[in-house]
Short mmCIF file of C-alpha atoms in Angstrom, two decimals:
data_model
loop_
_atom_site.label_atom_id
_atom_site.label_comp_id
_atom_site.label_asym_id
_atom_site.label_seq_id
_atom_site.Cartn_x
_atom_site.Cartn_y
_atom_site.Cartn_z
CA ILE A 1 40.58 1.45 -71.21
CA ARG A 2 41.44 3.86 -68.46
CA PRO A 3 45.04 4.93 -68.03
CA LYS A 4 46.61 4.00 -64.71
CA GLU A 5 48.88 6.53 -63.08
CA ARG A 6 51.10 6.16 -60.05
CA ASP A 7 50.43 8.60 -57.27
CA GLY A 8 53.82 8.14 -55.65
CA ASP A 9 52.54 5.45 -53.29
CA GLU A 10 52.53 1.73 -53.78
CA ASN A 11 48.83 2.09 -54.63
CA ASN A 12 47.76 2.53 -58.24
CA MET A 13 44.98 5.02 -58.70
CA THR A 14 42.77 5.02 -61.75
CA THR A 15 42.42 8.60 -62.88
CA GLU A 16 40.66 10.24 -65.74
CA LYS A 17 43.11 11.64 -68.25
CA ASP A 18 42.55 15.10 -69.72
CA TRP A 19 42.33 14.10 -73.38
CA SER A 20 41.97 17.74 -74.44
CA LEU A 21 45.74 18.03 -73.88
CA LEU A 22 46.57 15.35 -76.46
CA ASN A 23 47.93 16.59 -79.77
CA GLY A 24 45.55 16.87 -82.70
CA LEU A 25 47.19 14.17 -84.81
CA ALA A 26 46.93 11.60 -82.02
CA LEU A 27 43.26 12.50 -81.57
CA ALA A 28 42.74 12.19 -85.34
CA TYR A 29 44.46 8.80 -85.37
CA ILE A 30 41.85 7.27 -83.06
CA GLY A 31 39.01 9.43 -84.41
CA ASP A 32 39.57 8.11 -87.93
CA ALA A 33 39.25 4.52 -86.73
CA ILE A 34 36.23 5.15 -84.50
CA TYR A 35 34.30 7.07 -87.17
CA GLU A 36 34.98 4.37 -89.75
CA VAL A 37 33.72 1.62 -87.41
CA TYR A 38 30.47 3.52 -86.82
CA ILE A 39 30.03 4.04 -90.56
CA ARG A 40 30.73 0.37 -91.29
CA ASP A 41 28.18 -0.66 -88.64
CA TYR A 42 25.64 1.69 -90.19
CA LEU A 43 26.21 0.35 -93.71
CA ILE A 44 25.94 -3.30 -92.64
CA GLN A 45 22.79 -2.56 -90.64
CA SER A 46 21.28 -0.79 -93.65
CA GLY A 47 21.60 -3.96 -95.73
CA LYS A 48 24.82 -3.49 -97.65
CA THR A 49 26.79 -6.73 -97.46
CA ARG A 50 28.96 -7.10 -100.56
CA PRO A 51 32.58 -6.05 -99.82
CA ASN A 52 32.97 -3.89 -102.93
CA GLN A 53 29.62 -2.21 -102.27
CA LEU A 54 30.59 -1.63 -98.63
CA HIS A 55 33.92 -0.05 -99.52
CA LYS A 56 32.42 2.21 -102.18
CA SER A 57 29.61 3.29 -99.85
CA ALA A 58 31.93 3.86 -96.87
CA THR A 59 34.12 6.19 -98.93
CA LYS A 60 31.14 8.55 -99.32
CA TYR A 61 31.22 9.03 -95.54
CA VAL A 62 34.83 8.58 -94.40
CA SER A 63 36.94 10.13 -97.15
CA ALA A 64 38.77 13.39 -96.55
CA LYS A 65 36.51 14.95 -99.18
CA ALA A 66 33.35 13.83 -97.33
CA GLN A 67 34.64 15.01 -93.96
CA ASN A 68 35.76 18.31 -95.50
CA ALA A 69 32.21 18.82 -96.78
CA LEU A 70 30.67 18.05 -93.37
CA MET A 71 32.78 20.33 -91.18
CA PRO A 72 31.65 23.70 -92.59
CA GLN A 73 28.05 22.50 -92.34
CA MET A 74 28.58 21.49 -88.71
CA LEU A 75 30.17 24.84 -87.91
CA ALA A 76 27.35 26.72 -89.68
CA VAL A 77 24.58 25.18 -87.56
CA ASP A 78 24.27 27.50 -84.59
CA GLY A 79 24.76 25.58 -81.37
CA LEU A 80 25.53 22.20 -82.97
CA LEU A 81 29.10 22.17 -81.68
CA THR A 82 30.24 23.40 -78.27
CA GLU A 83 33.17 25.79 -77.93
CA ASN A 84 35.28 22.91 -76.62
CA GLU A 85 34.35 20.74 -79.63
CA ILE A 86 35.31 23.55 -82.00
CA THR A 87 38.63 23.86 -80.16
CA MET A 88 39.30 20.13 -80.62
CA TYR A 89 38.44 20.44 -84.33
CA LYS A 90 40.82 23.38 -84.71
CA ARG A 91 43.58 21.55 -82.84
CA GLY A 92 43.47 18.77 -85.43
CA ARG A 93 43.02 21.10 -88.38
CA ASN A 94 46.01 23.21 -87.37
CA SER A 95 48.32 20.27 -86.59
CA LYS A 96 51.43 20.09 -88.70
CA SER A 97 51.38 16.71 -90.37
CA HIS A 98 54.42 15.44 -92.22
CA THR A 99 52.23 13.30 -94.44
CA SER A 100 49.45 14.19 -96.82
CA SER A 101 46.57 12.47 -98.51
CA LYS A 102 47.10 11.07 -101.97
CA ASN A 103 43.46 11.83 -102.80
CA ALA A 104 42.99 15.32 -101.33
CA ASP A 105 44.61 18.74 -101.35
CA ILE A 106 46.22 20.04 -98.17
CA THR A 107 43.24 22.18 -97.08
CA THR A 108 40.80 19.29 -97.50
CA TYR A 109 43.20 17.01 -95.63
CA ARG A 110 43.57 19.45 -92.74
CA VAL A 111 39.82 19.99 -92.34
CA ALA A 112 39.31 16.20 -92.38
CA THR A 113 42.07 15.81 -89.77
CA GLY A 114 40.20 18.34 -87.62
CA PHE A 115 36.98 16.37 -88.02
CA GLU A 116 38.75 13.16 -86.98
CA SER A 117 40.35 14.95 -84.01
CA LEU A 118 36.92 15.97 -82.77
CA MET A 119 35.70 12.36 -83.03
CA GLY A 120 38.84 11.10 -81.31
CA TYR A 121 38.46 13.56 -78.46
CA LEU A 122 34.82 12.64 -77.89
CA HIS A 123 35.70 8.93 -77.93
CA LEU A 124 38.67 9.15 -75.58
CA SER A 125 36.87 11.44 -73.15
CA LYS A 126 34.03 8.89 -72.97
CA GLN A 127 31.45 11.28 -74.43
CA THR A 128 29.97 8.37 -76.38
CA GLU A 129 26.40 9.64 -76.48
CA ARG A 130 27.54 13.01 -77.81
CA MET A 131 29.84 11.39 -80.37
CA GLU A 132 27.02 9.13 -81.57
CA GLU A 133 24.69 12.14 -81.82
CA LEU A 134 27.20 13.94 -84.08
CA ILE A 135 27.90 10.82 -86.15
CA GLN A 136 24.15 10.35 -86.69
CA TRP A 137 23.94 14.01 -87.76
CA CYS A 138 26.83 13.41 -90.21
CA ILE A 139 25.19 10.30 -91.66
CA GLN A 140 21.92 12.14 -92.16
CA GLN A 141 23.66 15.14 -93.73
CA THR A 142 25.75 12.95 -96.05
CA GLU A 143 22.64 11.10 -97.22
CA GLU A 144 20.79 14.36 -97.85
CA ASP A 145 23.77 15.66 -99.84
CA GLN A 146 23.91 12.42 -101.84
CA ASN A 147 20.17 12.62 -102.59
CA GLU A 148 20.65 16.20 -103.82
CA GLN A 149 23.53 15.06 -106.07
CA SER A 150 21.48 12.22 -107.54
CA LYS A 151 18.68 14.64 -108.44
CA LYS A 152 21.04 16.75 -110.56
#
């Protein structure tokens, strides 16, 4: 959906909105939903079909704890994120939310909000290929981390 803006004439012009100006919590709001849909698609495509199994599996990817674990790894890989992507992450992380997670401490919640803001920004700015590349990286990383945990 592209926003329509009036240019002062009777003509409507479709313009690209600068989504980098949107506040971090609004970006996180859409980023949370988008990331969860991609994870749900991935889980269904990988053969998980029972609702309880799907929910339990999805939590390993979409919880604040999971996103909090991914962000430092993403930031540590040299060149994985662009400066602009890091800025969008920080915008979400530093946003003052008047709510908090019932399952995570404030730092975990803020890092996860930053992660969701990044996903929201990439989605809204139509950088779908880039967003999918990062989501695939996150899925792979989460699976590697889970395999390491199961070996212990």
